[in-house]
Coordinates of C-alpha atoms and ligand atoms in Angstrom, one line a residue:
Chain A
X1 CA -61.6 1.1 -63.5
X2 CA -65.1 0.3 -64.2
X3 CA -66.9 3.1 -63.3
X4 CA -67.8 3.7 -67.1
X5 CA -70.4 0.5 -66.3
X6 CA -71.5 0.4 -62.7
X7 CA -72.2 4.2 -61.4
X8 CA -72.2 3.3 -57.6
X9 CA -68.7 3.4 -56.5
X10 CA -68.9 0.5 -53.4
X11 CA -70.6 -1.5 -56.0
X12 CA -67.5 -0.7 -59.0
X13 CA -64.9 -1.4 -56.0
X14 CA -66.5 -4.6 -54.7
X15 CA -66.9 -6.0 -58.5
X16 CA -63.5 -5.4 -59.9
X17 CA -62.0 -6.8 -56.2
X18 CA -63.9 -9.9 -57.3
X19 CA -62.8 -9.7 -60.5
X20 CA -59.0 -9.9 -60.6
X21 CA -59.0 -12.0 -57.6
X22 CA -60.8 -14.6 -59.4
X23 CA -59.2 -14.6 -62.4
X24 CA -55.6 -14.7 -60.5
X25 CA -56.5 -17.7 -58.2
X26 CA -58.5 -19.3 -61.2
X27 CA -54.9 -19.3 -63.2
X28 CA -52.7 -20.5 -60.0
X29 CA -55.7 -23.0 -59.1
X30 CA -55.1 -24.6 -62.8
X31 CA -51.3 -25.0 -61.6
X32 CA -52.3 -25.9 -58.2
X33 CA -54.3 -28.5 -59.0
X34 CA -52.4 -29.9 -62.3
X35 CA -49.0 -30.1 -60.0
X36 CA -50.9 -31.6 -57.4
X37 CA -49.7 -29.4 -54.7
X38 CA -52.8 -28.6 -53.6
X39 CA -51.8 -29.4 -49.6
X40 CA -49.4 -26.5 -50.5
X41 CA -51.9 -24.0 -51.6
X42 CA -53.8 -25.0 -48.6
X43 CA -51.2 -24.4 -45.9
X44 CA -50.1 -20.9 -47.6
X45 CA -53.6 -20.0 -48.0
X46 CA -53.8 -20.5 -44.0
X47 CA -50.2 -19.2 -43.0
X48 CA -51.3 -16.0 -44.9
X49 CA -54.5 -16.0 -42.5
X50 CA -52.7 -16.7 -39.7
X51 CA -49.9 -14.0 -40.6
X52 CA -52.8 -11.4 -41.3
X53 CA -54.3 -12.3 -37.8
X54 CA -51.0 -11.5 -36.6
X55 CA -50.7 -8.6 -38.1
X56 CA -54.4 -7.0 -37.3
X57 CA -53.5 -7.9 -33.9
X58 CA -50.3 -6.0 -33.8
X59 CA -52.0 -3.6 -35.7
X60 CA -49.0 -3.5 -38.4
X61 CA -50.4 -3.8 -42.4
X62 CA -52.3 -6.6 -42.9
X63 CA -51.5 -7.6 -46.3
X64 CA -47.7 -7.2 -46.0
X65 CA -47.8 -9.7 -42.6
X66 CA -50.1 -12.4 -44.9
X67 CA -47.8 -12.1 -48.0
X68 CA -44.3 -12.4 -45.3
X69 CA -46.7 -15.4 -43.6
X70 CA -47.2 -17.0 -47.2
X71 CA -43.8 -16.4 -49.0
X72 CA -42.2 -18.2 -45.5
X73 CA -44.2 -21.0 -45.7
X74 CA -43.5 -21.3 -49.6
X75 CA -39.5 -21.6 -48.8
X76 CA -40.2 -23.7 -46.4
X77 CA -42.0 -26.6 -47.8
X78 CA -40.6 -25.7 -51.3
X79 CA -37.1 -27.3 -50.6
X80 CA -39.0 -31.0 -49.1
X81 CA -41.9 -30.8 -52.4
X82 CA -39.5 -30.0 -55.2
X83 CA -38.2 -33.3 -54.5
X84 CA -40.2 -35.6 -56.7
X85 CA -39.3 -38.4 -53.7
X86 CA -40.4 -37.0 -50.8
X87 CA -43.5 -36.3 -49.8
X88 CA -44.0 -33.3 -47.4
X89 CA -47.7 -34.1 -46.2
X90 CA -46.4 -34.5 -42.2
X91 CA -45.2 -31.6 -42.4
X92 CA -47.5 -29.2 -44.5
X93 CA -50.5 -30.8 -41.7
X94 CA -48.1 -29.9 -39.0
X95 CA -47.7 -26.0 -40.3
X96 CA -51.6 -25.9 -41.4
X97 CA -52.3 -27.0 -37.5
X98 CA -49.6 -23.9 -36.2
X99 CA -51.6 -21.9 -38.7
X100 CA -54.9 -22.4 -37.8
X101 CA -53.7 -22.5 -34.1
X102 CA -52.3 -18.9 -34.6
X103 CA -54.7 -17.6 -36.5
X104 CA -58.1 -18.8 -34.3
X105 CA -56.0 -17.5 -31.0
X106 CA -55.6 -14.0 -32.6
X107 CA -59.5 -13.6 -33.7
X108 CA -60.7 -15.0 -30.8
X109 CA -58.1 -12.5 -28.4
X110 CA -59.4 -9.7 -30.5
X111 CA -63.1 -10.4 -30.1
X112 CA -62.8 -9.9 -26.3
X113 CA -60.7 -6.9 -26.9
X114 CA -64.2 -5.8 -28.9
X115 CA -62.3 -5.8 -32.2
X116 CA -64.2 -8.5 -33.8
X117 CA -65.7 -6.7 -36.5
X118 CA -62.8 -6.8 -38.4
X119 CA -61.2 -10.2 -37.4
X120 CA -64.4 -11.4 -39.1
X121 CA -63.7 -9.7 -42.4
X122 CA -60.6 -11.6 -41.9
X123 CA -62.9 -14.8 -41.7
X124 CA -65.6 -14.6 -44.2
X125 CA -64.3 -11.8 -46.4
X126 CA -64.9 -8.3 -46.6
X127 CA -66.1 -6.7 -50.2
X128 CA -67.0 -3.2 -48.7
X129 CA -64.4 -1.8 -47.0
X130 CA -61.4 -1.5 -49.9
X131 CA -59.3 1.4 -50.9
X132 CA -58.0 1.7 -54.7
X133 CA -54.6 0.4 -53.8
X134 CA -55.8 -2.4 -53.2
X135 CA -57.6 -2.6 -55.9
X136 CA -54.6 -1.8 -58.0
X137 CA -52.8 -4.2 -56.2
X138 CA -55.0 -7.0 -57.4
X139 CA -55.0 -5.8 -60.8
X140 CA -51.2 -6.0 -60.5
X141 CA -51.4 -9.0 -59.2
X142 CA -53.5 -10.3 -61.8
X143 CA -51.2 -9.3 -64.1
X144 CA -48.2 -10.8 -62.6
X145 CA -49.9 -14.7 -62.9
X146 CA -51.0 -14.0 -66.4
X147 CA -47.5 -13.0 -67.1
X148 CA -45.8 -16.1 -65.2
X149 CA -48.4 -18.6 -66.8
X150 CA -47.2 -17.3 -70.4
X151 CA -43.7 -16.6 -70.1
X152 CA -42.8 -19.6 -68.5
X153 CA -45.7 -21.7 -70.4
X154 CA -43.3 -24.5 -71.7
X155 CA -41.8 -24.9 -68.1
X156 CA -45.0 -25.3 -66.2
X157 CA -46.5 -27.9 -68.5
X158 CA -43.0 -29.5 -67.9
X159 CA -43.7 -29.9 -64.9
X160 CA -47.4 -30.5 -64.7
X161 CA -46.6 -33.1 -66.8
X162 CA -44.2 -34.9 -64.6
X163 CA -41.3 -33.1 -62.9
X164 CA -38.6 -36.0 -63.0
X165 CA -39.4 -35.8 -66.9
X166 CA -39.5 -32.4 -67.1
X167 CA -36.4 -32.3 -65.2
X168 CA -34.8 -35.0 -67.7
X169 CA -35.1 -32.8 -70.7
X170 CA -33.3 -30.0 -69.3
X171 CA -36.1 -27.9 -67.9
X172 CA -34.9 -26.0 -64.8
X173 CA -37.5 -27.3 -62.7
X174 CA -36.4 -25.7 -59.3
X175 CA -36.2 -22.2 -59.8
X176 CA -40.2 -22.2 -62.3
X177 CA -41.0 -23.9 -59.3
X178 CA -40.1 -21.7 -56.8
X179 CA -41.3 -18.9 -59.2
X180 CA -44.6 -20.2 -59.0
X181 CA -45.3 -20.3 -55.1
X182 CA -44.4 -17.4 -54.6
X183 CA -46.7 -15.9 -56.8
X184 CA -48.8 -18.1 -55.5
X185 CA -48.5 -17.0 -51.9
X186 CA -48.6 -13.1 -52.9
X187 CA -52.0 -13.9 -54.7
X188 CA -52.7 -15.8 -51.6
X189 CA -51.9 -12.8 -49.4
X190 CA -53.4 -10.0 -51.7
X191 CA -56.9 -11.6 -52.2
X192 CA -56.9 -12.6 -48.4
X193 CA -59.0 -9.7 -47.0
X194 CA -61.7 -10.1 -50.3
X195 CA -62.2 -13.4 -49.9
X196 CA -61.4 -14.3 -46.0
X197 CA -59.7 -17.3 -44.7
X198 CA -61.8 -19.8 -44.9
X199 CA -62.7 -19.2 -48.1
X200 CA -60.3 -18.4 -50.4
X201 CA -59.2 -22.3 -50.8
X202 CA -62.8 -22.3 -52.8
X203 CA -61.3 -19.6 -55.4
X204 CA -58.4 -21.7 -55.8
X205 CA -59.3 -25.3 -56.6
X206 CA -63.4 -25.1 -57.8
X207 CA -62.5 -23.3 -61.3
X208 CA -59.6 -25.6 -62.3
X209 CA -62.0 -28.3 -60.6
X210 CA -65.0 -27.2 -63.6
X211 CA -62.4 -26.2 -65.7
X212 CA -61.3 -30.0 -65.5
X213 CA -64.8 -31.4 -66.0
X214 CA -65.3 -30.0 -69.7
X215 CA -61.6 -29.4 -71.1
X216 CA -59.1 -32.3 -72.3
X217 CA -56.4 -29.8 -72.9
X218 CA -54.1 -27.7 -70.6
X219 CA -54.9 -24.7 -72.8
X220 CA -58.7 -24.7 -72.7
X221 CA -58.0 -25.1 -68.7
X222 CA -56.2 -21.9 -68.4
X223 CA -58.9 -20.2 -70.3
X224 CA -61.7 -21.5 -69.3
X225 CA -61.2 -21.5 -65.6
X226 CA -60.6 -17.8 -65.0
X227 CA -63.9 -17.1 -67.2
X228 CA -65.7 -19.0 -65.3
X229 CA -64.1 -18.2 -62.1
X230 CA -64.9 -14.5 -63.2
X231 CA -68.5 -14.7 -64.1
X232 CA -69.6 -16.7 -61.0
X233 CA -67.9 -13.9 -59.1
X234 CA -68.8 -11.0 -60.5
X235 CA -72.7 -12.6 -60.8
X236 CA -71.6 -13.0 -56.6
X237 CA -70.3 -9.7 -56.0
X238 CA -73.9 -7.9 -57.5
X239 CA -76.2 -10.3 -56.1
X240 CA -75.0 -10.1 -52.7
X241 CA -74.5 -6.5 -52.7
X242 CA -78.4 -6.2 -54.1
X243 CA -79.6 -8.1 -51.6
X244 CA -77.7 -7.6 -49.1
X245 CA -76.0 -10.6 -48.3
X246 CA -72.2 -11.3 -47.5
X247 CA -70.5 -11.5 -50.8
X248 CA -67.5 -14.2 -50.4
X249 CA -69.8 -16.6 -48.8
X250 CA -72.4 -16.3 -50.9
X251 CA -69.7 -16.4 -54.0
X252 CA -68.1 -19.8 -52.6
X253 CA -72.0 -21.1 -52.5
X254 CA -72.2 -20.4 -56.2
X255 CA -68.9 -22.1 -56.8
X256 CA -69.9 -25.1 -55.6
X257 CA -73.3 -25.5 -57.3
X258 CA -71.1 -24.6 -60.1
X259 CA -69.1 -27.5 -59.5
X260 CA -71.5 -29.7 -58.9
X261 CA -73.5 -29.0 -62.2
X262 CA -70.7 -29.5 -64.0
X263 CA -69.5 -32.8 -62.3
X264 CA -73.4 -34.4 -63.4
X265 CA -72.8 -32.8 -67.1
X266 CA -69.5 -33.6 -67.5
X267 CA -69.3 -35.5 -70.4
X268 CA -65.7 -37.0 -69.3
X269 CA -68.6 -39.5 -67.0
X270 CA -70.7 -40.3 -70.2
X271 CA -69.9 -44.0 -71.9
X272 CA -70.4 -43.5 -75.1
X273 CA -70.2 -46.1 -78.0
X274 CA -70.1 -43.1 -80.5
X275 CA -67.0 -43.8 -83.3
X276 CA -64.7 -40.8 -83.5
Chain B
X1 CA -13.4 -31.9 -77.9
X2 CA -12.0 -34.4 -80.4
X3 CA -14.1 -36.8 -81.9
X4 CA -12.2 -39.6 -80.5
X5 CA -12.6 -38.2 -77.1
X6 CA -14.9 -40.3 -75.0
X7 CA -18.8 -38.7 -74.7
X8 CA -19.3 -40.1 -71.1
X9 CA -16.3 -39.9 -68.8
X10 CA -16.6 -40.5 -64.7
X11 CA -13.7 -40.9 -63.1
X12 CA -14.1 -42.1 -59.8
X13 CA -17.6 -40.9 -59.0
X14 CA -19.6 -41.8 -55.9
X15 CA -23.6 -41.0 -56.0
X16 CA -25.5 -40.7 -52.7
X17 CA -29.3 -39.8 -52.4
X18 CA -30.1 -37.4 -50.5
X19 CA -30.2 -38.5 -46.9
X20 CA -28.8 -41.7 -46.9
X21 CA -26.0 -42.1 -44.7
X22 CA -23.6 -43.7 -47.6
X23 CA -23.2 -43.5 -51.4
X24 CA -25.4 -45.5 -53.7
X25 CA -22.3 -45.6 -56.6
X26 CA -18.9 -45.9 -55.0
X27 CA -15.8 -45.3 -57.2
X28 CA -17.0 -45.6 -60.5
X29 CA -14.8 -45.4 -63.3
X30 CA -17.1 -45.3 -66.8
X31 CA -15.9 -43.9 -70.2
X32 CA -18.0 -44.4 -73.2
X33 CA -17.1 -43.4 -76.5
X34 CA -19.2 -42.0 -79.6
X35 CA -21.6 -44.5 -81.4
X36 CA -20.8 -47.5 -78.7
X37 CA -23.9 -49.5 -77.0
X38 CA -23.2 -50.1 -73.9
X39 CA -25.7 -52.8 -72.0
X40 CA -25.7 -52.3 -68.1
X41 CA -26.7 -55.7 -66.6
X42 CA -26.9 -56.4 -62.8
X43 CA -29.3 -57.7 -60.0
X44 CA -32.5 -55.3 -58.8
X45 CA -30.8 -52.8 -57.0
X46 CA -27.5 -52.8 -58.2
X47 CA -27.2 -49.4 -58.9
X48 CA -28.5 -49.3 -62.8
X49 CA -30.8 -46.7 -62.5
X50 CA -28.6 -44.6 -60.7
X51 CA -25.8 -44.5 -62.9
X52 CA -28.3 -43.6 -65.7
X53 CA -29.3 -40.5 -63.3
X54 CA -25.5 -39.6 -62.5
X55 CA -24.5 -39.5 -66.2
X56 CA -27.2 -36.9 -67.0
X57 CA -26.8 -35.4 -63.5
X58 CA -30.1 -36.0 -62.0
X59 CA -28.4 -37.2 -58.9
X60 CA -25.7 -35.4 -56.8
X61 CA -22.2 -36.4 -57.4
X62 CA -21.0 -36.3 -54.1
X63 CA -17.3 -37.1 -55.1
X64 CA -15.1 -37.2 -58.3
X65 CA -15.7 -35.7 -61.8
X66 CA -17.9 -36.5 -64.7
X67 CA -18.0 -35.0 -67.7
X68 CA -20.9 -35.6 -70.6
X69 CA -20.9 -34.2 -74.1
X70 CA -18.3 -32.0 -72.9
X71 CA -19.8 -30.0 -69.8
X72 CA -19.5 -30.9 -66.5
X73 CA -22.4 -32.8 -64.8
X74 CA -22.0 -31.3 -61.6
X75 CA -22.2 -27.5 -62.6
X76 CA -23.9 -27.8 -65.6
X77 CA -26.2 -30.2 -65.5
X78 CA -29.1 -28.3 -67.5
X79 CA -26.7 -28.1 -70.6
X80 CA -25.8 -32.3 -70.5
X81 CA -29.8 -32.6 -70.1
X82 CA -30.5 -30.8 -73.2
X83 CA -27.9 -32.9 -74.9
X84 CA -29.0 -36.7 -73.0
X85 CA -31.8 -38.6 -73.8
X86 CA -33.2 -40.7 -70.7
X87 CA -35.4 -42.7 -70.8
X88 CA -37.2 -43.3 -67.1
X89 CA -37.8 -47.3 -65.9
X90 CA -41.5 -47.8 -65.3
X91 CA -44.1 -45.0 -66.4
X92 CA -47.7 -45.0 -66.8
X93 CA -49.7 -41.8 -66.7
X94 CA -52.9 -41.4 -65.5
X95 CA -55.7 -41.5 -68.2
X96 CA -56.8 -37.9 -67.7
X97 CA -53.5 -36.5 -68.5
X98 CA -54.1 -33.2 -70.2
X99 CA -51.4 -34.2 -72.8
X100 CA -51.5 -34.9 -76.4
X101 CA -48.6 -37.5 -77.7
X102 CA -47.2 -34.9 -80.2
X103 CA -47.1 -32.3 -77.1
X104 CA -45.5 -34.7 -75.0
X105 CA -42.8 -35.2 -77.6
X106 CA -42.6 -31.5 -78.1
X107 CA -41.7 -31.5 -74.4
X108 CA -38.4 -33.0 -75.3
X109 CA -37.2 -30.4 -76.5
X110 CA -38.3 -27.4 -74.2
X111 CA -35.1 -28.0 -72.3
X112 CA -32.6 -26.8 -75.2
X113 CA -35.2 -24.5 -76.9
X114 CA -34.4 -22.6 -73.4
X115 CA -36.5 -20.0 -71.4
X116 CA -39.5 -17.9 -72.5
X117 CA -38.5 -18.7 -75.8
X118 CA -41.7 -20.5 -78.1
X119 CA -41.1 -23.7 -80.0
X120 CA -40.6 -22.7 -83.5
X121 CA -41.0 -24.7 -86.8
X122 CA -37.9 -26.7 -86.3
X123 CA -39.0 -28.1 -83.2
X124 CA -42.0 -29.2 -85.1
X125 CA -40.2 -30.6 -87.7
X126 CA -38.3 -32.8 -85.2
X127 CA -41.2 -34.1 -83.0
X128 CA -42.7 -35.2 -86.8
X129 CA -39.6 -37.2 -87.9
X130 CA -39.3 -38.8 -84.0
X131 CA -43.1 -40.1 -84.2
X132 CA -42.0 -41.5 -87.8
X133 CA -38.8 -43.1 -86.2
X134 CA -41.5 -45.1 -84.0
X135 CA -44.0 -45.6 -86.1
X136 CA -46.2 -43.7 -84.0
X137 CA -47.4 -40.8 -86.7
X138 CA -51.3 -41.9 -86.1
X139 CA -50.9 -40.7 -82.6
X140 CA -50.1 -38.0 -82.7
X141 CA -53.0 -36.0 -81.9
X142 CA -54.4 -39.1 -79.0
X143 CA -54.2 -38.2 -75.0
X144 CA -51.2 -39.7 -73.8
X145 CA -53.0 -41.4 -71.0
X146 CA -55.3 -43.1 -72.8
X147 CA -53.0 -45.1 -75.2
X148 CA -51.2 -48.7 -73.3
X149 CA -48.1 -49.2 -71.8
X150 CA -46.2 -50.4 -74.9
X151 CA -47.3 -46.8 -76.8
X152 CA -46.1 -44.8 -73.9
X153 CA -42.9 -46.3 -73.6
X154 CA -42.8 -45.4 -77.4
X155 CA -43.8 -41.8 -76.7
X156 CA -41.3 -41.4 -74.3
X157 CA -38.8 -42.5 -76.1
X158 CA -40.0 -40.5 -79.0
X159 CA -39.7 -37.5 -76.8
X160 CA -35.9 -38.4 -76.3
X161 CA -35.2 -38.5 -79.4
X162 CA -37.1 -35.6 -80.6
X163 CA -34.3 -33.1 -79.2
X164 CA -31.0 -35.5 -81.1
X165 CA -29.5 -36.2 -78.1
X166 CA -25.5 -37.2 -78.6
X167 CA -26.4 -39.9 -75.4
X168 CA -29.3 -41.9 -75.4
X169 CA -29.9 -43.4 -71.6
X170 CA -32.7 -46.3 -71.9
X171 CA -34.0 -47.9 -68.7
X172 CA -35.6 -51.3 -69.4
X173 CA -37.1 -49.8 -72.5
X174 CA -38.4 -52.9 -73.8
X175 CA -40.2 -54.2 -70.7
X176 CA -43.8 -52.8 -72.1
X177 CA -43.4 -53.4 -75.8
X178 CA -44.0 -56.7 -78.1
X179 CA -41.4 -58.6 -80.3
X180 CA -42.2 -56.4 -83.3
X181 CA -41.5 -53.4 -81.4
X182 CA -38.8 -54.6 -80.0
X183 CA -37.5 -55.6 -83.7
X184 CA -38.3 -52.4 -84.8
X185 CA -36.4 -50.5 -81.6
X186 CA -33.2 -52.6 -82.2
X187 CA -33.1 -52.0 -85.6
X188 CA -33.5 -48.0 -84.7
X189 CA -30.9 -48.2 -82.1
X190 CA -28.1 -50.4 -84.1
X191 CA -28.5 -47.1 -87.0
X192 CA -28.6 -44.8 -84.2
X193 CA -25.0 -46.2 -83.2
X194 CA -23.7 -46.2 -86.4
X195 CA -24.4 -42.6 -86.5
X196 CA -22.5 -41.7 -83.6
X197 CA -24.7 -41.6 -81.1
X198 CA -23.4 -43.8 -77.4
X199 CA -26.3 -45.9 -76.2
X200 CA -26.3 -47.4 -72.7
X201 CA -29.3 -49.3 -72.1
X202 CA -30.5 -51.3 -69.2
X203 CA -32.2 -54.1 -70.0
X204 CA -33.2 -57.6 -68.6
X205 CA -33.7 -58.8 -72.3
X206 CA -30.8 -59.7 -74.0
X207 CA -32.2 -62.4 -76.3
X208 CA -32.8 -59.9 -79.6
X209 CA -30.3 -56.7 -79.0
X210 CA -29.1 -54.8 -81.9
X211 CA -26.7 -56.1 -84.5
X212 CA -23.5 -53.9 -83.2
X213 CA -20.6 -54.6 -81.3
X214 CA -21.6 -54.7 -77.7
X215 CA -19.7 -53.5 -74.5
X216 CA -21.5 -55.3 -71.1
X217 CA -21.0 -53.5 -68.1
X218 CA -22.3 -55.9 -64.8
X219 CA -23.0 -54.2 -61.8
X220 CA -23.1 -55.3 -58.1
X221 CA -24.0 -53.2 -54.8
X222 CA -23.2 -49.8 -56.6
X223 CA -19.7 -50.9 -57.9
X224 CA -19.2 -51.8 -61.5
X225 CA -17.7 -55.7 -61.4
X226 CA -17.4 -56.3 -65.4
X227 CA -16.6 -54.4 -68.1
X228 CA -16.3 -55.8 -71.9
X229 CA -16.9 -56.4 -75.3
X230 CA -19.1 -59.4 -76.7
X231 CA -20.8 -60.7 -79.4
X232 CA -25.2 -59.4 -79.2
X233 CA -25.5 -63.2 -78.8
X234 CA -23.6 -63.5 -75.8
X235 CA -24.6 -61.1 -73.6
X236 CA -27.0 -63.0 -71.8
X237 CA -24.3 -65.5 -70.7
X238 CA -21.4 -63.1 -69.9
X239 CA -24.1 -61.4 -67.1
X240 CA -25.1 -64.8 -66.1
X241 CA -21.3 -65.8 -65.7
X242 CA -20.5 -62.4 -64.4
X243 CA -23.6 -62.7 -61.3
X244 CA -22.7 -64.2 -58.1
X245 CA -26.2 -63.1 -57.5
X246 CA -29.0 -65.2 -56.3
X247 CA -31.4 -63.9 -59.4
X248 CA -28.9 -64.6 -62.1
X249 CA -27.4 -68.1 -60.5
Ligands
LIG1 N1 -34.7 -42.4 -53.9 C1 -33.8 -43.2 -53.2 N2 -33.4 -42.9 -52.0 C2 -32.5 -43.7 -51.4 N3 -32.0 -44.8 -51.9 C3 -32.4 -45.2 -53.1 C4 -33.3 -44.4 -53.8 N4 -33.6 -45.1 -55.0 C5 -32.8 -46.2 -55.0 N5 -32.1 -46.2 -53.9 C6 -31.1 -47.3 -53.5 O1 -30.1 -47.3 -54.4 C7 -29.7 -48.6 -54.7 C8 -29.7 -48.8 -56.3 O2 -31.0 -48.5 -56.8 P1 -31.3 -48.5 -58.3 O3 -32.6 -48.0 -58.5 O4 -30.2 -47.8 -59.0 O5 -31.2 -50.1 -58.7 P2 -31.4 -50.7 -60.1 O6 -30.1 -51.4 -60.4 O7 -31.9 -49.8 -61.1 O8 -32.5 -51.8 -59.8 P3 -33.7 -52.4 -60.7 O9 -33.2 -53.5 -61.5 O10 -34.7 -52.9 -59.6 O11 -34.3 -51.2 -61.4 C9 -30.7 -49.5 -54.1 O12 -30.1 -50.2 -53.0 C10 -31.8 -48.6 -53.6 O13 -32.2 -49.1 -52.3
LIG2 MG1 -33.6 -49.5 -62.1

């Protein structure tokens, strides 16, 4: 899709890959993070793992065993978190352990079976290796949270807001709700082999995480955290390829500088004795 | 509907949350009619806060019917929402809440504006004329977290009434705000009755309550134990006469 700009085609791939995954987890991370079901994001994003370790293993499709792996988890915990009483956290660390647990076993199995090549990409990422479907896919998929945040706009800041309030005014809360982990989880699941296992938490929570240190409305969040989450990956995707270093990791370095610039200029930390 | 029908009507309703082995509310029998103020008195865990949540169907009715503005709580629950103010017992949002007062109040109407429709100019119109109702027009455009308790109690009841409910359900509303607000919020209420609207408050403050006729209800260990009419000035002693309980002997 951008060929027009960038004539070397592994380049093109590897940038719009990083491109629409960003912008699709910086848009869920804003709802991740505002809900405060980030223990959620954090098992699906390792179900999906586990489920695409699974599926490598069995040598079946990859992407459809991580999004099968992430939806299942998202019905699961869904019905004990849309509760605003109960608090799932026992049992999202017991699934995250099973997940990890499955998911270390399989890559480790298929490193003695010589196969580890790929179980890393699984890991740490892998920018090189895509096919356009894929990249379509995460253009879709891109799509598909952009759509959800602005369709159902007045439900999610419902229940961002507070879900037993949001509730109280007639929002139905439980099927937005559900509505959003599962795009969450396909999201999850699609930008899985980009971004790797390990990382792809990073994509979710540090944009909403800068976003949050400049913006005092829920607005400005959902624009400004898939710009930024965008430009620090794209400025990822070119360096590493230029110099040769692994892209994700490298990307998820940036993030965190990122982060951590923005925390010290943050001026939600300033005192000020300025009259407004 | 008539008019004269009652707004609120459960007829022997029992409320259980989820997972406990018995119901919170057992048998309740509760009608309330258009533009009466009802005042729900009763020790701390009495139940209060849960029949507030069963009338607007927040909690599952796990036996009898009940029947609000004319839908049915259990099935359609949405629709007696968008037509119920409640106010919730006990908020505070954190200071960094990414919410403007006049978006807040907005929010009380997303419910009966429906799905994927916007808020149009009406809705606008409404969340203006609630702030005024308060007093709470300068505001407006402030962070929600960052105002005090007394202010957010105001906002949130600004958000009820922002989508002119038929039903306004108030927990302990006037346990964050000072004796002018509270002067100001009874005199709200008591026009807010004569207009029709049925109030049923909870409250532990009974000395300044609107200028209306007043129906007490007392309850005790989910069951309703009293039921009737008083003068404002009385209400205080008809719970205290009415509570075998410890914390009203
Ligand atoms: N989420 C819950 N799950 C299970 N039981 C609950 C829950 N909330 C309240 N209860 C029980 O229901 C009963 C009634 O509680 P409720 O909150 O209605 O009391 P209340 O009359 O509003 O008290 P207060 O004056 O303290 O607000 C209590 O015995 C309480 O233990
Ligand atoms: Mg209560």
């Amino acid at each position: 899709m951008l060929e027009f700009i960038i004539q070397n085609n592994i380049v093109c791939h590897a940038v719009e890959a990083m491109l629409f995954a960003s912008v699709a987890c910086a848009i869920l991370g804003v709802i991740i993070t505002q809900v405060q079901i980030s223990s959620i994001g954090f098992t699906m994003a390792h179900a999906a793992f586990a489920g695409a370790a699974v599926g490598m293993f069995l040598s079946i499709n990859v992407t459809i065993c991580a999004i099968l792996a992430g939806v299942c988890v998202a019905f699961l915990i869904g019905p004990l978190s849309d509760k605003a009483r109960v608090s799932p956290d026992t049992a999202l660390g017991l699934l995250f352990g099973i997940s990890m647990a499955v998911a270390i076993f399989f890559i480790a199995y298929m490193q003695t079976l010589g196969q580890g090549f790929s179980a890393m990409g699984l890991l740490f990422g892998d920018v090189i290796s895509l096919y356009r479907e894929e990249i379509y896919l995460l253009a879709l998929i891109c799509v598909v949270a952009v759509v959800l945040v602005v369709v159902l706009y007045k439900e999610i800041t419902g229940i961002i807001f507070n879900k037993r309030i949001a509730e109280s005014v007639g929002i139905r809360v439980k099927p937005v709700y559900y509505a959003m982990l599962f795009v969450i989880a396909l999201t999850v699941a699609l930008c899985l082999p980009i971004i790797g296992g390990l990382l792809i938490y990073v994509w979710l929570v540090t944009p909403a995480a800068i976003a949050l240190q400049f913006c005092y409305r829920l607005s400005a969040m959902f624009m400004v955290a898939p710009i930024v989450a965008a430009a620090i990956s794209v400025s990822g995707a070119l360096a590493g390829l230029e110099y040769s270093l692994p892209v994700a990791p490298l990307t998820a370095v940036l993030f965190s500088v990122v982060f951590i610039a923005a925390v010290f200029l943050s001026p939600k930390r300033r005192v000020s004795f300025r009259k407004y | 509907m008539t008019p004269s029908d009652p707004i609120i009507r459960l007829e022997n309703v029992y409320t259980a949350y989820e997972g406990a082995d018995r119901p919170t509310l057992t048998d309740i029998s509760f009608s309330v009619g258009r533009g009466e103020f009802v005042v729900v008195g009763g020790p701390n865990g009495a139940g209060k806060t849960t029949l507030l949540e069963t009338i607007n169907g927040m909690l599952p009715i796990t036996h009898g019917t009940a029947t609000v503005c004319g839908h049915d709580v259990r099935g359609d629950g949405v629709q007696v929402r968008c037509r119920v103010g409640y106010l919730l017992q006990n908020f505070a949002f954190d200071p960094l809440t990414p919410f403007t007062v006049e978006e807040v109040v907005l929010m009380g109407r997303f419910g009966m504006i429906g799905l994927i429709r916007k808020p149009r100019k009406e809705d606008h119109e409404a969340v203006e004329k609630a702030l005024h109702l308060l007093g709470i027009g300068d505001l407006a455009k402030r962070p929600i977290g960052k105002l005090s308790g007394g202010q957010q109690q105001k906002v949130l009841l600004a958000q009820n009434l922002a989508r002119d409910p038929q039903v306004l359900l108030l927990d302990e509303p006037f346990s964050n705000l000072d004796m002018f607000a509270r002067e100001s919020i009874n005199k709200l209420l008591s026009r807010l009755v004569a207009s029709g609207i049925a109030v049923v408050i909870v409250s532990h403050a009974f000395d300044d309550l609107p200028d209306c006729r007043v129906r007490v209800v007392v309850m005790h260990d989910g069951r309703i134990s009293l039921d009737r009419e008083c003068l404002p000035a009385d209400v205080g002693q008809v719970i205290r006469h009415a509570g075998s309980a410890p914390c009203y002997a």
